[in-house]
Amino acid sequence: MKGIALHSVIPVRVNPAEEAEQETQMIFAQTCEIIEATGYRLLATGKWTHIRIDDDGEEGYVDTKMLTILSDQEWEEIKEQTSTMQGARVRMPMAYAVSENNGQTIPLTAGTRLPNYKDGEFSLLGVRFRIDPQMVQEKPMAMTEENILNTVRFFINTPYLWGGKNALGIDCSGFSQTIYSLFGIRLPRMARQQILGQMNKEQGQGIKEIALEDAQCGDLAFFDHANEDPSKTKIIHVGILLDKERIIHASGRVKVEKIDEHGIYSAELGRYTHHLAGIRRYV
């Protein structure tokens, strides 16, 4: 059984409870598999539905009334429309689409896919929407320094939110995943997964380890708890390098800070806040 998010954002929680931690979010037009959790019955008819997001494989629980169930045919059609990273997406932190069915407005966050997009219109499940073309990126951008700097600047001061993936709250790996999607690169959801790399069969993507002295704008820098035992190293943070000395990352808010071989130095706090574990380039 498959489902889809027709809300701007749907919280995905680690357990089936309102007070449970938010692990990640589904955004508009994202699809998921409805699965059966160990120790629970199939929850699609109850208060909570256990799902696995098709894009990145993350699992969790969503409020059932926020999820729309898809028929097999509907899912196949949407899969065909959104299976690659090449289609149109919302490029700004927030945009608004208007349904031609009822005239209602829905806010859409950066990275949201726009199936069947053309000339300021897109359609999903038979419903047509209008959207300002200036808010839309019709195809992935080239990963140049100019494009990266012009993209990330709009996200500065977005507040930090654990599990967040939108302009009103985002975490470090949600930020890198969202930004990279605008360049046609599919990243895993978590920083500990992103450092390992993930082949994208559609585009032959791989990952390369980079020294800071060789880093360039757009490389991902990863951070861990400083520990004398390398076997206990745990990746806890990720950011996007702007150059060899500056990084943009979500920590309290999305901000630009200094980086060197030791890690991120916060001028606000007057100390290092994150220990550098390594730099990776998706190629």
PDB file of C-alpha atoms in Angstrom:
ATOM      1  CA  MET A   1       0.000   0.000   0.000  1.00  0.00           C
ATOM      2  CA  LYS A   2       1.262   3.486  -0.887  1.00  0.00           C
ATOM      3  CA  GLY A   3       0.599   6.987   0.381  1.00  0.00           C
ATOM      4  CA  ILE A   4       1.364  10.582  -0.578  1.00  0.00           C
ATOM      5  CA  ALA A   5       1.725  13.915   1.205  1.00  0.00           C
ATOM      6  CA  LEU A   6      -0.759  16.494  -0.032  1.00  0.00           C
ATOM      7  CA  HIS A   7       0.034  18.877   2.828  1.00  0.00           C
ATOM      8  CA  SER A   8       2.977  21.265   2.727  1.00  0.00           C
ATOM      9  CA  VAL A   9       4.758  19.274   5.447  1.00  0.00           C
ATOM     10  CA  ILE A  10       3.925  16.135   7.424  1.00  0.00           C
ATOM     11  CA  PRO A  11       5.899  15.358  10.604  1.00  0.00           C
ATOM     12  CA  VAL A  12       7.362  11.845  10.692  1.00  0.00           C
ATOM     13  CA  ARG A  13       7.854  10.638  14.278  1.00  0.00           C
ATOM     14  CA  VAL A  14       9.991   7.882  15.792  1.00  0.00           C
ATOM     15  CA  ASN A  15       7.003   6.420  17.667  1.00  0.00           C
ATOM     16  CA  PRO A  16       3.209   6.529  17.166  1.00  0.00           C
ATOM     17  CA  ALA A  17       2.521   9.367  19.599  1.00  0.00           C
ATOM     18  CA  GLU A  18       2.093  13.157  19.392  1.00  0.00           C
ATOM     19  CA  GLU A  19       4.823  13.655  21.992  1.00  0.00           C
ATOM     20  CA  ALA A  20       7.304  11.429  20.119  1.00  0.00           C
ATOM     21  CA  GLU A  21      10.424  12.972  18.597  1.00  0.00           C
ATOM     22  CA  GLN A  22      10.192  14.196  15.006  1.00  0.00           C
ATOM     23  CA  GLU A  23      12.658  12.154  12.954  1.00  0.00           C
ATOM     24  CA  THR A  24      12.089  13.818   9.586  1.00  0.00           C
ATOM     25  CA  GLN A  25       9.306  15.264   7.438  1.00  0.00           C
ATOM     26  CA  MET A  26       7.450  14.405   4.268  1.00  0.00           C
ATOM     27  CA  ILE A  27       6.872  17.350   1.966  1.00  0.00           C
ATOM     28  CA  PHE A  28       4.191  17.891  -0.661  1.00  0.00           C
ATOM     29  CA  ALA A  29       4.151  15.276  -3.468  1.00  0.00           C
ATOM     30  CA  GLN A  30       6.482  12.886  -1.637  1.00  0.00           C
ATOM     31  CA  THR A  31       5.281   9.288  -1.650  1.00  0.00           C
ATOM     32  CA  CYS A  32       5.791   6.505   0.837  1.00  0.00           C
ATOM     33  CA  GLU A  33       5.236   2.829   1.446  1.00  0.00           C
ATOM     34  CA  ILE A  34       2.858   1.877   4.244  1.00  0.00           C
ATOM     35  CA  ILE A  35       4.553  -0.876   6.233  1.00  0.00           C
ATOM     36  CA  GLU A  36       3.933  -3.025   9.284  1.00  0.00           C
ATOM     37  CA  ALA A  37       6.124  -2.216  12.272  1.00  0.00           C
ATOM     38  CA  THR A  38       7.540  -4.905  14.583  1.00  0.00           C
ATOM     39  CA  GLY A  39       5.180  -5.264  17.516  1.00  0.00           C
ATOM     40  CA  TYR A  40       2.419  -3.201  15.955  1.00  0.00           C
ATOM     41  CA  ARG A  41      -0.482  -4.049  13.721  1.00  0.00           C
ATOM     42  CA  LEU A  42      -0.780  -2.348  10.332  1.00  0.00           C
ATOM     43  CA  LEU A  43      -1.686   1.170  11.381  1.00  0.00           C
ATOM     44  CA  ALA A  44      -3.186   2.590   8.194  1.00  0.00           C
ATOM     45  CA  THR A  45      -6.710   2.467   9.630  1.00  0.00           C
ATOM     46  CA  GLY A  46      -5.782   3.788  13.068  1.00  0.00           C
ATOM     47  CA  LYS A  47      -4.512   7.055  14.484  1.00  0.00           C
ATOM     48  CA  TRP A  48      -0.953   6.416  13.239  1.00  0.00           C
ATOM     49  CA  THR A  49       0.481   5.007  10.017  1.00  0.00           C
ATOM     50  CA  HIS A  50       3.959   3.496   9.881  1.00  0.00           C
ATOM     51  CA  ILE A  51       5.634   4.553   6.635  1.00  0.00           C
ATOM     52  CA  ARG A  52       8.868   4.378   4.680  1.00  0.00           C
ATOM     53  CA  ILE A  53       9.578   7.428   2.475  1.00  0.00           C
ATOM     54  CA  ASP A  54      10.297   6.404  -1.110  1.00  0.00           C
ATOM     55  CA  ASP A  55      12.919   9.122  -1.748  1.00  0.00           C
ATOM     56  CA  ASP A  56      15.388   8.312   1.021  1.00  0.00           C
ATOM     57  CA  GLY A  57      14.103   5.207   2.806  1.00  0.00           C
ATOM     58  CA  GLU A  58      13.521   6.928   6.155  1.00  0.00           C
ATOM     59  CA  GLU A  59      10.893   5.281   8.345  1.00  0.00           C
ATOM     60  CA  GLY A  60       8.571   6.623  11.008  1.00  0.00           C
ATOM     61  CA  TYR A  61       4.988   7.297  12.030  1.00  0.00           C
ATOM     62  CA  VAL A  62       2.651   9.901  10.575  1.00  0.00           C
ATOM     63  CA  ASP A  63      -0.778  11.045  11.645  1.00  0.00           C
ATOM     64  CA  THR A  64      -3.085   8.955   9.455  1.00  0.00           C
ATOM     65  CA  LYS A  65      -5.453  11.814   8.633  1.00  0.00           C
ATOM     66  CA  MET A  66      -2.554  13.767   7.098  1.00  0.00           C
ATOM     67  CA  LEU A  67      -1.689  10.987   4.641  1.00  0.00           C
ATOM     68  CA  THR A  68      -3.540  10.297   1.374  1.00  0.00           C
ATOM     69  CA  ILE A  69      -3.712   6.653   0.276  1.00  0.00           C
ATOM     70  CA  LEU A  70      -2.839   5.934  -3.352  1.00  0.00           C
ATOM     71  CA  SER A  71      -4.117   3.214  -5.636  1.00  0.00           C
ATOM     72  CA  ASP A  72      -1.487   1.130  -7.393  1.00  0.00           C
ATOM     73  CA  GLN A  73      -2.240   2.934 -10.653  1.00  0.00           C
ATOM     74  CA  GLU A  74      -1.967   6.380  -9.057  1.00  0.00           C
ATOM     75  CA  TRP A  75       1.350   5.468  -7.441  1.00  0.00           C
ATOM     76  CA  GLU A  76       2.776   4.136 -10.709  1.00  0.00           C
ATOM     77  CA  GLU A  77       1.792   7.350 -12.507  1.00  0.00           C
ATOM     78  CA  ILE A  78       3.337   9.566  -9.822  1.00  0.00           C
ATOM     79  CA  LYS A  79       6.455   7.384  -9.693  1.00  0.00           C
ATOM     80  CA  GLU A  80       6.899   7.845 -13.443  1.00  0.00           C
ATOM     81  CA  GLN A  81       6.538  11.622 -13.060  1.00  0.00           C
ATOM     82  CA  THR A  82       8.886  12.010 -10.063  1.00  0.00           C
ATOM     83  CA  SER A  83      11.333   9.085 -10.214  1.00  0.00           C
ATOM     84  CA  THR A  84      14.289  11.207 -11.365  1.00  0.00           C
ATOM     85  CA  MET A  85      15.912  14.304  -9.883  1.00  0.00           C
ATOM     86  CA  GLN A  86      15.568  16.169 -13.175  1.00  0.00           C
ATOM     87  CA  GLY A  87      12.078  17.665 -12.888  1.00  0.00           C
ATOM     88  CA  ALA A  88      10.806  21.048 -11.761  1.00  0.00           C
ATOM     89  CA  ARG A  89      11.072  22.010  -8.073  1.00  0.00           C
ATOM     90  CA  VAL A  90      10.335  24.940  -5.829  1.00  0.00           C
ATOM     91  CA  ARG A  91      13.640  26.817  -5.690  1.00  0.00           C
ATOM     92  CA  MET A  92      12.914  29.431  -3.002  1.00  0.00           C
ATOM     93  CA  PRO A  93      12.525  28.688   0.721  1.00  0.00           C
ATOM     94  CA  MET A  94       8.759  29.197   0.395  1.00  0.00           C
ATOM     95  CA  ALA A  95       6.329  29.553  -2.496  1.00  0.00           C
ATOM     96  CA  TYR A  96       2.546  29.380  -2.868  1.00  0.00           C
ATOM     97  CA  ALA A  97       0.477  27.276  -5.241  1.00  0.00           C
ATOM     98  CA  VAL A  98      -3.211  27.853  -5.956  1.00  0.00           C
ATOM     99  CA  SER A  99      -5.557  24.953  -6.708  1.00  0.00           C
ATOM    100  CA  GLU A 100      -7.700  25.450  -9.784  1.00  0.00           C
ATOM    101  CA  ASN A 101     -10.291  23.099  -8.223  1.00  0.00           C
ATOM    102  CA  ASN A 102     -11.235  25.276  -5.263  1.00  0.00           C
ATOM    103  CA  GLY A 103      -8.991  28.322  -5.347  1.00  0.00           C
ATOM    104  CA  GLN A 104      -7.284  27.392  -2.096  1.00  0.00           C
ATOM    105  CA  THR A 105      -3.637  28.270  -1.525  1.00  0.00           C
ATOM    106  CA  ILE A 106      -0.995  25.831  -0.300  1.00  0.00           C
ATOM    107  CA  PRO A 107       2.500  26.886   0.815  1.00  0.00           C
ATOM    108  CA  LEU A 108       5.292  24.799  -0.690  1.00  0.00           C
ATOM    109  CA  THR A 109       8.815  24.593   0.653  1.00  0.00           C
ATOM    110  CA  ALA A 110      12.118  24.484  -1.243  1.00  0.00           C
ATOM    111  CA  GLY A 111      12.844  21.215  -3.019  1.00  0.00           C
ATOM    112  CA  THR A 112       9.162  20.322  -3.471  1.00  0.00           C
ATOM    113  CA  ARG A 113       8.621  18.503  -6.759  1.00  0.00           C
ATOM    114  CA  LEU A 114       6.134  19.955  -9.218  1.00  0.00           C
ATOM    115  CA  PRO A 115       4.874  17.095 -11.433  1.00  0.00           C
ATOM    116  CA  ASN A 116       3.882  17.917 -15.019  1.00  0.00           C
ATOM    117  CA  TYR A 117       5.116  21.488 -14.655  1.00  0.00           C
ATOM    118  CA  LYS A 118       4.855  23.913 -17.552  1.00  0.00           C
ATOM    119  CA  ASP A 119       4.575  27.709 -17.725  1.00  0.00           C
ATOM    120  CA  GLY A 120       3.518  28.329 -14.130  1.00  0.00           C
ATOM    121  CA  GLU A 121       1.214  25.316 -13.802  1.00  0.00           C
ATOM    122  CA  PHE A 122       1.594  21.747 -12.525  1.00  0.00           C
ATOM    123  CA  SER A 123      -0.796  18.886 -11.831  1.00  0.00           C
ATOM    124  CA  LEU A 124      -1.027  16.084  -9.296  1.00  0.00           C
ATOM    125  CA  LEU A 125      -3.735  13.409  -9.054  1.00  0.00           C
ATOM    126  CA  GLY A 126      -5.868  15.250 -11.587  1.00  0.00           C
ATOM    127  CA  VAL A 127      -5.713  18.598  -9.782  1.00  0.00           C
ATOM    128  CA  ARG A 128      -4.073  21.541 -11.510  1.00  0.00           C
ATOM    129  CA  PHE A 129      -2.190  24.204  -9.588  1.00  0.00           C
ATOM    130  CA  ARG A 130      -0.859  27.626 -10.517  1.00  0.00           C
ATOM    131  CA  ILE A 131       2.456  28.902  -9.157  1.00  0.00           C
ATOM    132  CA  ASP A 132       4.662  31.924  -9.786  1.00  0.00           C
ATOM    133  CA  PRO A 133       7.246  30.777 -12.370  1.00  0.00           C
ATOM    134  CA  GLN A 134       9.902  32.861 -10.605  1.00  0.00           C
ATOM    135  CA  MET A 135       9.612  30.487  -7.644  1.00  0.00           C
ATOM    136  CA  VAL A 136      10.270  27.447  -9.844  1.00  0.00           C
ATOM    137  CA  GLN A 137      13.444  25.802 -11.026  1.00  0.00           C
ATOM    138  CA  GLU A 138      12.537  23.800 -14.103  1.00  0.00           C
ATOM    139  CA  LYS A 139      15.664  21.634 -14.121  1.00  0.00           C
ATOM    140  CA  PRO A 140      18.656  21.097 -11.817  1.00  0.00           C
ATOM    141  CA  MET A 141      21.261  23.840 -11.711  1.00  0.00           C
ATOM    142  CA  ALA A 142      24.909  23.284 -12.473  1.00  0.00           C
ATOM    143  CA  MET A 143      26.853  23.049  -9.221  1.00  0.00           C
ATOM    144  CA  THR A 144      28.900  26.193  -9.709  1.00  0.00           C
ATOM    145  CA  GLU A 145      30.080  28.550  -6.981  1.00  0.00           C
ATOM    146  CA  GLU A 146      27.793  31.297  -8.275  1.00  0.00           C
ATOM    147  CA  ASN A 147      24.705  29.058  -8.263  1.00  0.00           C
ATOM    148  CA  ILE A 148      25.453  27.665  -4.805  1.00  0.00           C
ATOM    149  CA  LEU A 149      26.004  31.096  -3.246  1.00  0.00           C
ATOM    150  CA  ASN A 150      22.869  32.499  -4.906  1.00  0.00           C
ATOM    151  CA  THR A 151      20.832  29.567  -3.578  1.00  0.00           C
ATOM    152  CA  VAL A 152      21.979  29.187   0.034  1.00  0.00           C
ATOM    153  CA  ARG A 153      21.780  32.913   0.841  1.00  0.00           C
ATOM    154  CA  PHE A 154      17.972  32.757   0.890  1.00  0.00           C
ATOM    155  CA  PHE A 155      18.088  30.200   3.721  1.00  0.00           C
ATOM    156  CA  ILE A 156      20.224  32.231   6.126  1.00  0.00           C
ATOM    157  CA  ASN A 157      18.517  32.632   9.532  1.00  0.00           C
ATOM    158  CA  THR A 158      16.093  29.758   8.953  1.00  0.00           C
ATOM    159  CA  PRO A 159      15.592  28.439  12.513  1.00  0.00           C
ATOM    160  CA  TYR A 160      16.952  25.049  13.500  1.00  0.00           C
ATOM    161  CA  LEU A 161      14.389  22.286  14.044  1.00  0.00           C
ATOM    162  CA  TRP A 162      15.294  18.654  14.717  1.00  0.00           C
ATOM    163  CA  GLY A 163      13.902  16.597  11.836  1.00  0.00           C
ATOM    164  CA  GLY A 164      12.896  19.728   9.918  1.00  0.00           C
ATOM    165  CA  LYS A 165      13.129  20.137   6.149  1.00  0.00           C
ATOM    166  CA  ASN A 166      11.435  23.464   5.491  1.00  0.00           C
ATOM    167  CA  ALA A 167      11.940  27.219   5.656  1.00  0.00           C
ATOM    168  CA  LEU A 168      10.304  27.548   9.087  1.00  0.00           C
ATOM    169  CA  GLY A 169      12.528  24.913  10.678  1.00  0.00           C
ATOM    170  CA  ILE A 170      15.362  22.784   9.319  1.00  0.00           C
ATOM    171  CA  ASP A 171      18.129  20.582  10.689  1.00  0.00           C
ATOM    172  CA  CYS A 172      21.684  20.234   9.391  1.00  0.00           C
ATOM    173  CA  SER A 173      21.178  17.190   7.169  1.00  0.00           C
ATOM    174  CA  GLY A 174      17.733  18.372   6.061  1.00  0.00           C
ATOM    175  CA  PHE A 175      19.436  21.556   4.874  1.00  0.00           C
ATOM    176  CA  SER A 176      22.118  19.740   2.881  1.00  0.00           C
ATOM    177  CA  GLN A 177      19.565  17.297   1.452  1.00  0.00           C
ATOM    178  CA  THR A 178      17.249  20.120   0.351  1.00  0.00           C
ATOM    179  CA  ILE A 179      20.002  22.251  -1.200  1.00  0.00           C
ATOM    180  CA  TYR A 180      21.531  19.314  -3.048  1.00  0.00           C
ATOM    181  CA  SER A 181      18.121  18.338  -4.476  1.00  0.00           C
ATOM    182  CA  LEU A 182      18.074  21.668  -6.323  1.00  0.00           C
ATOM    183  CA  PHE A 183      21.275  20.563  -8.071  1.00  0.00           C
ATOM    184  CA  GLY A 184      19.816  17.195  -9.067  1.00  0.00           C
ATOM    185  CA  ILE A 185      21.639  15.184  -6.384  1.00  0.00           C
ATOM    186  CA  ARG A 186      19.749  12.815  -4.114  1.00  0.00           C
ATOM    187  CA  LEU A 187      21.294  12.633  -0.650  1.00  0.00           C
ATOM    188  CA  PRO A 188      20.370  10.245   2.155  1.00  0.00           C
ATOM    189  CA  ARG A 189      18.515  11.921   5.015  1.00  0.00           C
ATOM    190  CA  MET A 190      21.011  11.680   7.896  1.00  0.00           C
ATOM    191  CA  ALA A 191      24.536  13.121   8.191  1.00  0.00           C
ATOM    192  CA  ARG A 192      25.923   9.710   9.180  1.00  0.00           C
ATOM    193  CA  GLN A 193      24.540   8.344   5.881  1.00  0.00           C
ATOM    194  CA  GLN A 194      25.569  11.305   3.755  1.00  0.00           C
ATOM    195  CA  ILE A 195      29.256  10.898   4.637  1.00  0.00           C
ATOM    196  CA  LEU A 196      29.178   7.328   3.305  1.00  0.00           C
ATOM    197  CA  GLY A 197      27.771   8.355  -0.068  1.00  0.00           C
ATOM    198  CA  GLN A 198      24.973   6.869  -2.082  1.00  0.00           C
ATOM    199  CA  MET A 199      25.121   5.900  -5.727  1.00  0.00           C
ATOM    200  CA  ASN A 200      22.419   7.476  -7.809  1.00  0.00           C
ATOM    201  CA  LYS A 201      21.911   5.049 -10.678  1.00  0.00           C
ATOM    202  CA  GLU A 202      20.160   7.714 -12.745  1.00  0.00           C
ATOM    203  CA  GLN A 203      23.254   9.918 -12.835  1.00  0.00           C
ATOM    204  CA  GLY A 204      26.181   7.692 -11.844  1.00  0.00           C
ATOM    205  CA  GLN A 205      26.897   9.678  -8.707  1.00  0.00           C
ATOM    206  CA  GLY A 206      29.656   8.645  -6.348  1.00  0.00           C
ATOM    207  CA  ILE A 207      31.510  10.273  -3.493  1.00  0.00           C
ATOM    208  CA  LYS A 208      35.115  11.375  -3.028  1.00  0.00           C
ATOM    209  CA  GLU A 209      37.062  12.174   0.136  1.00  0.00           C
ATOM    210  CA  ILE A 210      38.588  15.669  -0.003  1.00  0.00           C
ATOM    211  CA  ALA A 211      41.188  17.464   2.124  1.00  0.00           C
ATOM    212  CA  LEU A 212      40.196  20.910   3.391  1.00  0.00           C
ATOM    213  CA  GLU A 213      43.044  22.509   1.431  1.00  0.00           C
ATOM    214  CA  ASP A 214      41.540  21.052  -1.768  1.00  0.00           C
ATOM    215  CA  ALA A 215      37.908  21.795  -0.916  1.00  0.00           C
ATOM    216  CA  GLN A 216      35.648  23.876  -3.110  1.00  0.00           C
ATOM    217  CA  CYS A 217      32.276  25.565  -2.826  1.00  0.00           C
ATOM    218  CA  GLY A 218      29.521  22.951  -2.452  1.00  0.00           C
ATOM    219  CA  ASP A 219      31.570  20.205  -0.768  1.00  0.00           C
ATOM    220  CA  LEU A 220      30.032  18.703   2.359  1.00  0.00           C
ATOM    221  CA  ALA A 221      31.912  18.922   5.661  1.00  0.00           C
ATOM    222  CA  PHE A 222      31.095  16.415   8.410  1.00  0.00           C
ATOM    223  CA  PHE A 223      31.641  16.658  12.136  1.00  0.00           C
ATOM    224  CA  ASP A 224      31.829  14.284  15.089  1.00  0.00           C
ATOM    225  CA  HIS A 225      32.391  14.160  18.823  1.00  0.00           C
ATOM    226  CA  ALA A 226      36.118  14.533  19.461  1.00  0.00           C
ATOM    227  CA  ASN A 227      37.196  11.093  20.667  1.00  0.00           C
ATOM    228  CA  GLU A 228      40.596   9.469  21.026  1.00  0.00           C
ATOM    229  CA  ASP A 229      39.193   6.145  19.875  1.00  0.00           C
ATOM    230  CA  PRO A 230      38.407   6.345  16.107  1.00  0.00           C
ATOM    231  CA  SER A 231      36.188   3.266  16.371  1.00  0.00           C
ATOM    232  CA  LYS A 232      33.777   5.284  18.525  1.00  0.00           C
ATOM    233  CA  THR A 233      33.543   8.213  16.132  1.00  0.00           C
ATOM    234  CA  LYS A 234      29.932   9.243  15.482  1.00  0.00           C
ATOM    235  CA  ILE A 235      28.971  11.705  12.769  1.00  0.00           C
ATOM    236  CA  ILE A 236      26.604  14.246  14.299  1.00  0.00           C
ATOM    237  CA  HIS A 237      26.638  17.258  11.966  1.00  0.00           C
ATOM    238  CA  VAL A 238      27.013  18.344   8.337  1.00  0.00           C
ATOM    239  CA  GLY A 239      27.359  21.657   6.528  1.00  0.00           C
ATOM    240  CA  ILE A 240      28.063  23.003   3.037  1.00  0.00           C
ATOM    241  CA  LEU A 241      31.406  24.648   2.365  1.00  0.00           C
ATOM    242  CA  LEU A 242      31.340  28.065   0.708  1.00  0.00           C
ATOM    243  CA  ASP A 243      35.130  28.054   0.366  1.00  0.00           C
ATOM    244  CA  LYS A 244      38.111  26.727   2.339  1.00  0.00           C
ATOM    245  CA  GLU A 245      37.402  29.059   5.258  1.00  0.00           C
ATOM    246  CA  ARG A 246      33.616  29.415   5.418  1.00  0.00           C
ATOM    247  CA  ILE A 247      30.760  26.995   5.936  1.00  0.00           C
ATOM    248  CA  ILE A 248      26.979  27.410   5.926  1.00  0.00           C
ATOM    249  CA  HIS A 249      25.152  25.071   8.280  1.00  0.00           C
ATOM    250  CA  ALA A 250      22.073  24.739  10.500  1.00  0.00           C
ATOM    251  CA  SER A 251      23.011  25.072  14.162  1.00  0.00           C
ATOM    252  CA  GLY A 252      20.541  27.172  16.126  1.00  0.00           C
ATOM    253  CA  ARG A 253      19.784  28.737  12.782  1.00  0.00           C
ATOM    254  CA  VAL A 254      21.211  28.559   9.272  1.00  0.00           C
ATOM    255  CA  LYS A 255      24.353  30.690   9.375  1.00  0.00           C
ATOM    256  CA  VAL A 256      27.800  31.195   7.884  1.00  0.00           C
ATOM    257  CA  GLU A 257      30.788  30.545  10.166  1.00  0.00           C
ATOM    258  CA  LYS A 258      34.535  29.998   9.965  1.00  0.00           C
ATOM    259  CA  ILE A 259      36.032  26.550   9.437  1.00  0.00           C
ATOM    260  CA  ASP A 260      39.601  25.248   9.639  1.00  0.00           C
ATOM    261  CA  GLU A 261      41.311  21.885  10.146  1.00  0.00           C
ATOM    262  CA  HIS A 262      39.991  21.736  13.719  1.00  0.00           C
ATOM    263  CA  GLY A 263      36.347  22.372  12.888  1.00  0.00           C
ATOM    264  CA  ILE A 264      33.785  25.178  13.041  1.00  0.00           C
ATOM    265  CA  TYR A 265      34.752  28.264  15.010  1.00  0.00           C
ATOM    266  CA  SER A 266      31.848  30.340  16.349  1.00  0.00           C
ATOM    267  CA  ALA A 267      32.667  34.048  16.617  1.00  0.00           C
ATOM    268  CA  GLU A 268      29.452  34.466  18.626  1.00  0.00           C
ATOM    269  CA  LEU A 269      30.580  31.996  21.301  1.00  0.00           C
ATOM    270  CA  GLY A 270      34.312  32.562  20.977  1.00  0.00           C
ATOM    271  CA  ARG A 271      35.122  28.846  20.650  1.00  0.00           C
ATOM    272  CA  TYR A 272      35.038  25.806  18.399  1.00  0.00           C
ATOM    273  CA  THR A 273      31.612  24.162  18.345  1.00  0.00           C
ATOM    274  CA  HIS A 274      32.082  21.196  15.969  1.00  0.00           C
ATOM    275  CA  HIS A 275      35.057  18.860  15.440  1.00  0.00           C
ATOM    276  CA  LEU A 276      35.894  18.244  11.759  1.00  0.00           C
ATOM    277  CA  ALA A 277      35.665  14.576  10.764  1.00  0.00           C
ATOM    278  CA  GLY A 278      36.032  14.835   7.000  1.00  0.00           C
ATOM    279  CA  ILE A 279      34.976  16.435   3.733  1.00  0.00           C
ATOM    280  CA  ARG A 280      33.171  14.720   0.882  1.00  0.00           C
ATOM    281  CA  ARG A 281      32.396  15.661  -2.685  1.00  0.00           C
ATOM    282  CA  TYR A 282      29.542  14.044  -4.588  1.00  0.00           C
ATOM    283  CA  VAL A 283      30.689  13.484  -8.173  1.00  0.00           C
TER     284      VAL A 283
END
